[in-house]
Amino acid sequence: MKEVKLVGVSKYFGSTVAVDNVSLEVNKGEFFTLLGPSGCGKTTTLRMIAGFEKPDKGRIYIGEVLVNDLPPEKRNIGFVFQNYALFPHMTVFENIAFPLKLKKYSESEIRRRVKELLSLVKLEGFENRYPRQLSGGQQQRVALARALAREPDVLLLDEPLSNLDALLRIELRRELKNIQRKTGVTAIYVTHDQDEAFSLSDRIAVMNKGRIEAVGSPDSVFNSPRTLFVARFLRYKNIFEVKVGKDTVELFGRQFPLKDFNVEVAEGKMYVAIRPDTLHVYTKPPEEIGGDYIVLEGKLVDKLFYGSETEIYVNVQGYELITLVSTSLANTLKVGDNLYLLVSKKDLKFLTP
Amino acid sequence: MKLSDALYVFSKIVSYITLFAIIAYIFLVSFVPVIGAFALKWEFSILPEVWTLNNIKFLLEDPFVLRSLYSSLLIASITSVVSVTIYLLVIMFLFLRERSRWVHTFVEVSVLIPLMLPAILIALAIYEVYRPTMLGGTYWILVFAHLTIVSPYVFRNLYSVARMIDMKTLIEAARSLGAGVLTATYRVILPNIYHGLIGAMLLAFAVSFGDFEMANLLAPWQYRTVTIAIFQYFFKNAWNASAIILLVIIVSVLTSFLVAYLSRKALARYVEVVR
């Protein structure tokens, strides 16, 4: 296993900037995810690391080696494709043996290694089947075993679970994480699915328009978005434009001192995001709240039932805030009721546009 | 029996009769020369009135016929191998390197042009282009002409199989596993487009082998093809010409089997993996 480093990497397709000056470091044995919507440049970045695309600017290192001019076959990578890319004319055994045969392993060694890999992906007994005789999940396991066969320095995975149904995706997600832990291989994973990214990764980079907007642990990326794009992409529902003055900020028609929020923000237009689960609902004004909290008074305007929880919409000074309450509490509320929303100041995330 | 049932039975009978008539006609047209190859006299009867093996004997003894057969085989073989190689490279370029949809469409339309033009026009154009060069007067001028007319068949055949297998991803998968582009092509791409490849080769062979218009205008004297031989003998002795056609049919069938067998054998070497 080796670390991967990208320094100021850019890629253009005609006049379109696919990847724009991306720099990042992936540590040895780390599970790193490039997360973003389609067209954000995550797959192009992965393909440049693999050697399928050549960067127009910047440097890519695998370990200590600058790989910009190395063809994919010389990079010792494993690549798992979205559509599996198994060789249709070869059996499961032959698919997994393919890279070992190229490395001129002995017959007995190939047999031993393939058996080991099939056991790793829980597909013992499937050696003689052809890809067309396997389900999508089984095909992707074979693809994973094949990619791991030559003991790659880096395992690159391009939305490997997106062609599978929801239940299988969750099952394979866990297995993928276990396999990566067992093998200790450095893994770079591309996905547009934030649940997948958060559950699998040690660190995440959120990409937008070819640039990296946030990098960090799943917890820090999720809980501390810095830009409007990241907050929206991570499904923060309550996002409002705010005016930041020299020392104060205007929120829901009230002025608050900036120092209360313990953030460094520039004067001018900004955005504030509040996660629905950080808003606490009261039917009467809460008492003894302390200086770390804000109370917002509003009227209930709508309710959406989601089983054990209900989403409620509260109008506060013309701003519509969404929050989640238990359905049993929601059943006691009527549209038009006066409600009080309690939110901690640290749960207000200031975002740059 | 109800009227609708009667109509149904009647329409079925008519369908079968029509189908039988079409098949009988195809067989008749194909087999007249075959039977004619053994005819000495055949004028007003269903089968020849007098049978003979002299036409076959003539075949084996006439140097012009054997020479023309050799020329046709040579030119058709070169045409099929060269055209398939060229278009395989073109298709690999299109699928591996070229993203632009416009370029794909342009190439697709361009290679179809020979289908829209009369063969005589292409022959004249080739003649005018290559006559002053060192190719003028050699059989290569005919190979070039045939490369033009076979291009729609070869390209379409290869293009459709290449689209079916997602050539780009398979090559990338093979390369990520340590195979160079050539190894990836031999071991992964060729076995998967095998049928398209053989189909394209056979089509190219058949079109080149059966061409008369271009051969008549472009083939040098020493390389007159078997279709020219058939044409010339047809006016001297129709049953001799039938014998040549019989020979052509046998050679075509044998060639088809041989090409399929050899290609399968050649490719089997590259896909062999330790079990």
PDB file of C-alpha atoms in Angstrom, chain B residues 101-269:
ATOM      1  CA  ARG B 101     -20.037  12.270 -31.361  1.00  0.00           C
ATOM      2  CA  TRP B 102     -19.557  14.309 -34.535  1.00  0.00           C
ATOM      3  CA  VAL B 103     -16.399  12.419 -35.473  1.00  0.00           C
ATOM      4  CA  HIS B 104     -18.177   9.092 -34.944  1.00  0.00           C
ATOM      5  CA  THR B 105     -21.074  10.203 -37.149  1.00  0.00           C
ATOM      6  CA  PHE B 106     -18.714  11.594 -39.788  1.00  0.00           C
ATOM      7  CA  VAL B 107     -16.775   8.316 -40.024  1.00  0.00           C
ATOM      8  CA  GLU B 108     -19.994   6.253 -40.008  1.00  0.00           C
ATOM      9  CA  VAL B 109     -21.427   8.252 -42.907  1.00  0.00           C
ATOM     10  CA  SER B 110     -18.132   8.434 -44.818  1.00  0.00           C
ATOM     11  CA  VAL B 111     -17.590   4.692 -44.961  1.00  0.00           C
ATOM     12  CA  LEU B 112     -21.115   4.234 -46.347  1.00  0.00           C
ATOM     13  CA  ILE B 113     -20.385   6.419 -49.407  1.00  0.00           C
ATOM     14  CA  PRO B 114     -19.180   3.484 -51.580  1.00  0.00           C
ATOM     15  CA  LEU B 115     -22.628   1.935 -51.210  1.00  0.00           C
ATOM     16  CA  MET B 116     -24.224   4.994 -52.773  1.00  0.00           C
ATOM     17  CA  LEU B 117     -21.882   5.243 -55.745  1.00  0.00           C
ATOM     18  CA  PRO B 118     -21.894   2.965 -58.808  1.00  0.00           C
ATOM     19  CA  ALA B 119     -18.936   0.549 -58.743  1.00  0.00           C
ATOM     20  CA  ILE B 120     -17.857   1.714 -62.209  1.00  0.00           C
ATOM     21  CA  LEU B 121     -17.460   5.260 -60.873  1.00  0.00           C
ATOM     22  CA  ILE B 122     -15.225   4.092 -58.022  1.00  0.00           C
ATOM     23  CA  ALA B 123     -13.242   1.923 -60.430  1.00  0.00           C
ATOM     24  CA  LEU B 124     -12.647   4.846 -62.773  1.00  0.00           C
ATOM     25  CA  ALA B 125     -11.652   7.087 -59.872  1.00  0.00           C
ATOM     26  CA  ILE B 126      -9.201   4.492 -58.543  1.00  0.00           C
ATOM     27  CA  TYR B 127      -7.840   3.987 -62.050  1.00  0.00           C
ATOM     28  CA  GLU B 128      -7.249   7.712 -62.494  1.00  0.00           C
ATOM     29  CA  VAL B 129      -5.627   8.091 -59.074  1.00  0.00           C
ATOM     30  CA  TYR B 130      -3.311   5.069 -59.157  1.00  0.00           C
ATOM     31  CA  ARG B 131      -2.519   4.670 -62.877  1.00  0.00           C
ATOM     32  CA  PRO B 132       0.394   7.118 -62.824  1.00  0.00           C
ATOM     33  CA  THR B 133       1.844   5.569 -59.665  1.00  0.00           C
ATOM     34  CA  MET B 134       3.867   2.391 -59.233  1.00  0.00           C
ATOM     35  CA  LEU B 135       0.613   0.554 -58.427  1.00  0.00           C
ATOM     36  CA  GLY B 136      -0.720   1.107 -61.933  1.00  0.00           C
ATOM     37  CA  GLY B 137      -0.695  -2.214 -63.818  1.00  0.00           C
ATOM     38  CA  THR B 138      -0.377  -4.352 -60.660  1.00  0.00           C
ATOM     39  CA  TYR B 139      -3.095  -6.274 -58.849  1.00  0.00           C
ATOM     40  CA  TRP B 140      -2.733  -3.882 -55.919  1.00  0.00           C
ATOM     41  CA  ILE B 141      -4.813  -1.349 -57.806  1.00  0.00           C
ATOM     42  CA  LEU B 142      -7.682  -3.851 -57.653  1.00  0.00           C
ATOM     43  CA  VAL B 143      -7.014  -4.466 -53.938  1.00  0.00           C
ATOM     44  CA  PHE B 144      -7.343  -0.723 -53.324  1.00  0.00           C
ATOM     45  CA  ALA B 145     -10.578  -0.633 -55.285  1.00  0.00           C
ATOM     46  CA  HIS B 146     -11.938  -3.577 -53.309  1.00  0.00           C
ATOM     47  CA  LEU B 147     -10.858  -1.992 -50.020  1.00  0.00           C
ATOM     48  CA  THR B 148     -13.167   0.866 -50.937  1.00  0.00           C
ATOM     49  CA  ILE B 149     -16.218  -1.206 -51.766  1.00  0.00           C
ATOM     50  CA  VAL B 150     -15.905  -3.544 -48.780  1.00  0.00           C
ATOM     51  CA  SER B 151     -15.539  -0.700 -46.262  1.00  0.00           C
ATOM     52  CA  PRO B 152     -19.275  -0.304 -45.434  1.00  0.00           C
ATOM     53  CA  TYR B 153     -19.674  -4.014 -44.666  1.00  0.00           C
ATOM     54  CA  VAL B 154     -16.484  -4.364 -42.641  1.00  0.00           C
ATOM     55  CA  PHE B 155     -16.954  -1.128 -40.712  1.00  0.00           C
ATOM     56  CA  ARG B 156     -20.615  -1.700 -39.843  1.00  0.00           C
ATOM     57  CA  ASN B 157     -19.960  -5.251 -38.675  1.00  0.00           C
ATOM     58  CA  LEU B 158     -17.043  -4.281 -36.448  1.00  0.00           C
ATOM     59  CA  TYR B 159     -18.633  -1.059 -35.188  1.00  0.00           C
ATOM     60  CA  SER B 160     -21.776  -2.804 -33.965  1.00  0.00           C
ATOM     61  CA  VAL B 161     -19.887  -5.529 -32.046  1.00  0.00           C
ATOM     62  CA  ALA B 162     -17.514  -2.940 -30.582  1.00  0.00           C
ATOM     63  CA  ARG B 163     -20.499  -0.990 -29.276  1.00  0.00           C
ATOM     64  CA  MET B 164     -21.986  -4.102 -27.741  1.00  0.00           C
ATOM     65  CA  ILE B 165     -18.942  -4.988 -25.648  1.00  0.00           C
ATOM     66  CA  ASP B 166     -17.991  -1.520 -24.308  1.00  0.00           C
ATOM     67  CA  MET B 167     -14.502  -1.786 -25.727  1.00  0.00           C
ATOM     68  CA  LYS B 168     -13.151   1.238 -23.874  1.00  0.00           C
ATOM     69  CA  THR B 169     -13.990  -0.059 -20.394  1.00  0.00           C
ATOM     70  CA  LEU B 170     -12.709  -3.556 -21.143  1.00  0.00           C
ATOM     71  CA  ILE B 171      -9.359  -2.200 -22.380  1.00  0.00           C
ATOM     72  CA  GLU B 172      -9.137   0.045 -19.327  1.00  0.00           C
ATOM     73  CA  ALA B 173      -9.957  -2.873 -17.029  1.00  0.00           C
ATOM     74  CA  ALA B 174      -7.254  -4.992 -18.650  1.00  0.00           C
ATOM     75  CA  ARG B 175      -4.737  -2.156 -18.421  1.00  0.00           C
ATOM     76  CA  SER B 176      -5.514  -1.547 -14.758  1.00  0.00           C
ATOM     77  CA  LEU B 177      -4.691  -5.230 -14.230  1.00  0.00           C
ATOM     78  CA  GLY B 178      -1.266  -4.889 -15.801  1.00  0.00           C
ATOM     79  CA  ALA B 179      -1.870  -5.617 -19.492  1.00  0.00           C
ATOM     80  CA  GLY B 180      -0.424  -3.359 -22.188  1.00  0.00           C
ATOM     81  CA  VAL B 181      -2.687  -2.150 -24.990  1.00  0.00           C
ATOM     82  CA  LEU B 182      -1.598  -4.952 -27.350  1.00  0.00           C
ATOM     83  CA  THR B 183      -2.080  -7.694 -24.765  1.00  0.00           C
ATOM     84  CA  ALA B 184      -5.440  -6.203 -23.809  1.00  0.00           C
ATOM     85  CA  THR B 185      -6.473  -6.218 -27.468  1.00  0.00           C
ATOM     86  CA  TYR B 186      -5.363  -9.819 -28.077  1.00  0.00           C
ATOM     87  CA  ARG B 187      -6.615 -11.324 -24.860  1.00  0.00           C
ATOM     88  CA  VAL B 188      -9.727  -9.308 -24.140  1.00  0.00           C
ATOM     89  CA  ILE B 189     -11.003  -7.431 -27.189  1.00  0.00           C
ATOM     90  CA  LEU B 190     -10.409  -9.902 -30.022  1.00  0.00           C
ATOM     91  CA  PRO B 191     -12.067 -12.875 -28.278  1.00  0.00           C
ATOM     92  CA  ASN B 192     -15.109 -10.718 -27.613  1.00  0.00           C
ATOM     93  CA  ILE B 193     -15.478  -9.392 -31.140  1.00  0.00           C
ATOM     94  CA  TYR B 194     -14.492 -12.721 -32.681  1.00  0.00           C
ATOM     95  CA  HIS B 195     -17.830 -13.275 -34.417  1.00  0.00           C
ATOM     96  CA  GLY B 196     -17.943  -9.746 -35.782  1.00  0.00           C
ATOM     97  CA  LEU B 197     -14.370 -10.097 -36.950  1.00  0.00           C
ATOM     98  CA  ILE B 198     -15.014 -13.354 -38.799  1.00  0.00           C
ATOM     99  CA  GLY B 199     -18.241 -11.973 -40.235  1.00  0.00           C
ATOM    100  CA  ALA B 200     -16.435  -8.880 -41.483  1.00  0.00           C
ATOM    101  CA  MET B 201     -13.623 -10.960 -42.990  1.00  0.00           C
ATOM    102  CA  LEU B 202     -16.015 -13.273 -44.784  1.00  0.00           C
ATOM    103  CA  LEU B 203     -18.119 -10.398 -46.075  1.00  0.00           C
ATOM    104  CA  ALA B 204     -15.040  -8.603 -47.358  1.00  0.00           C
ATOM    105  CA  PHE B 205     -13.836 -11.822 -48.954  1.00  0.00           C
ATOM    106  CA  ALA B 206     -17.199 -12.499 -50.583  1.00  0.00           C
ATOM    107  CA  VAL B 207     -17.604  -8.964 -51.937  1.00  0.00           C
ATOM    108  CA  SER B 208     -14.067  -8.915 -53.310  1.00  0.00           C
ATOM    109  CA  PHE B 209     -14.264 -12.461 -54.697  1.00  0.00           C
ATOM    110  CA  GLY B 210     -17.575 -11.801 -56.428  1.00  0.00           C
ATOM    111  CA  ASP B 211     -16.682  -8.451 -57.971  1.00  0.00           C
ATOM    112  CA  PHE B 212     -16.758  -8.271 -61.740  1.00  0.00           C
ATOM    113  CA  GLU B 213     -17.200  -4.604 -62.636  1.00  0.00           C
ATOM    114  CA  MET B 214     -14.011  -3.352 -61.022  1.00  0.00           C
ATOM    115  CA  ALA B 215     -11.967  -6.423 -61.886  1.00  0.00           C
ATOM    116  CA  ASN B 216     -12.945  -6.124 -65.519  1.00  0.00           C
ATOM    117  CA  LEU B 217     -11.645  -2.571 -65.665  1.00  0.00           C
ATOM    118  CA  LEU B 218      -8.695  -2.674 -63.268  1.00  0.00           C
ATOM    119  CA  ALA B 219      -7.243  -6.213 -63.132  1.00  0.00           C
ATOM    120  CA  PRO B 220      -3.967  -6.509 -65.054  1.00  0.00           C
ATOM    121  CA  TRP B 221      -3.770  -9.213 -67.736  1.00  0.00           C
ATOM    122  CA  GLN B 222      -1.882 -11.742 -65.535  1.00  0.00           C
ATOM    123  CA  TYR B 223      -4.324 -11.225 -62.672  1.00  0.00           C
ATOM    124  CA  ARG B 224      -7.673 -11.565 -64.387  1.00  0.00           C
ATOM    125  CA  THR B 225     -10.074 -12.847 -61.772  1.00  0.00           C
ATOM    126  CA  VAL B 226     -12.401 -15.812 -61.770  1.00  0.00           C
ATOM    127  CA  THR B 227     -15.473 -13.637 -62.495  1.00  0.00           C
ATOM    128  CA  ILE B 228     -13.765 -12.457 -65.689  1.00  0.00           C
ATOM    129  CA  ALA B 229     -13.056 -16.099 -66.541  1.00  0.00           C
ATOM    130  CA  ILE B 230     -16.734 -16.992 -66.030  1.00  0.00           C
ATOM    131  CA  PHE B 231     -17.798 -14.059 -68.193  1.00  0.00           C
ATOM    132  CA  GLN B 232     -15.402 -14.982 -70.992  1.00  0.00           C
ATOM    133  CA  TYR B 233     -16.278 -18.703 -71.022  1.00  0.00           C
ATOM    134  CA  PHE B 234     -19.990 -18.006 -70.833  1.00  0.00           C
ATOM    135  CA  PHE B 235     -19.950 -16.929 -74.489  1.00  0.00           C
ATOM    136  CA  LYS B 236     -17.729 -19.826 -75.600  1.00  0.00           C
ATOM    137  CA  ASN B 237     -19.256 -22.717 -73.654  1.00  0.00           C
ATOM    138  CA  ALA B 238     -21.907 -22.102 -70.981  1.00  0.00           C
ATOM    139  CA  TRP B 239     -21.335 -25.529 -69.327  1.00  0.00           C
ATOM    140  CA  ASN B 240     -17.624 -24.787 -68.941  1.00  0.00           C
ATOM    141  CA  ALA B 241     -18.630 -21.519 -67.284  1.00  0.00           C
ATOM    142  CA  SER B 242     -20.972 -23.536 -65.010  1.00  0.00           C
ATOM    143  CA  ALA B 243     -18.046 -25.727 -64.008  1.00  0.00           C
ATOM    144  CA  ILE B 244     -16.098 -22.608 -62.979  1.00  0.00           C
ATOM    145  CA  ILE B 245     -19.088 -21.434 -60.923  1.00  0.00           C
ATOM    146  CA  LEU B 246     -19.209 -24.837 -59.225  1.00  0.00           C
ATOM    147  CA  LEU B 247     -15.533 -24.447 -58.394  1.00  0.00           C
ATOM    148  CA  VAL B 248     -16.161 -20.949 -57.030  1.00  0.00           C
ATOM    149  CA  ILE B 249     -18.955 -22.237 -54.770  1.00  0.00           C
ATOM    150  CA  ILE B 250     -16.762 -25.044 -53.419  1.00  0.00           C
ATOM    151  CA  VAL B 251     -13.826 -22.689 -52.837  1.00  0.00           C
ATOM    152  CA  SER B 252     -16.055 -20.081 -51.134  1.00  0.00           C
ATOM    153  CA  VAL B 253     -17.569 -22.615 -48.740  1.00  0.00           C
ATOM    154  CA  LEU B 254     -14.173 -24.136 -47.942  1.00  0.00           C
ATOM    155  CA  THR B 255     -12.659 -20.693 -47.400  1.00  0.00           C
ATOM    156  CA  SER B 256     -15.436 -19.720 -45.001  1.00  0.00           C
ATOM    157  CA  PHE B 257     -14.811 -22.809 -42.884  1.00  0.00           C
ATOM    158  CA  LEU B 258     -11.061 -22.386 -43.073  1.00  0.00           C
ATOM    159  CA  VAL B 259     -11.174 -18.719 -42.002  1.00  0.00           C
ATOM    160  CA  ALA B 260     -13.493 -19.524 -39.103  1.00  0.00           C
ATOM    161  CA  TYR B 261     -11.358 -22.498 -38.004  1.00  0.00           C
ATOM    162  CA  LEU B 262      -8.011 -20.722 -38.248  1.00  0.00           C
ATOM    163  CA  SER B 263      -9.228 -17.580 -36.504  1.00  0.00           C
ATOM    164  CA  ARG B 264     -10.763 -19.559 -33.665  1.00  0.00           C
ATOM    165  CA  LYS B 265      -7.546 -21.534 -33.286  1.00  0.00           C
ATOM    166  CA  ALA B 266      -5.381 -18.412 -33.376  1.00  0.00           C
ATOM    167  CA  LEU B 267      -7.510 -16.625 -30.807  1.00  0.00           C
ATOM    168  CA  ALA B 268      -7.713 -19.676 -28.556  1.00  0.00           C
ATOM    169  CA  ARG B 269      -3.974 -19.292 -27.942  1.00  0.00           C
TER     170      ARG B 269
END
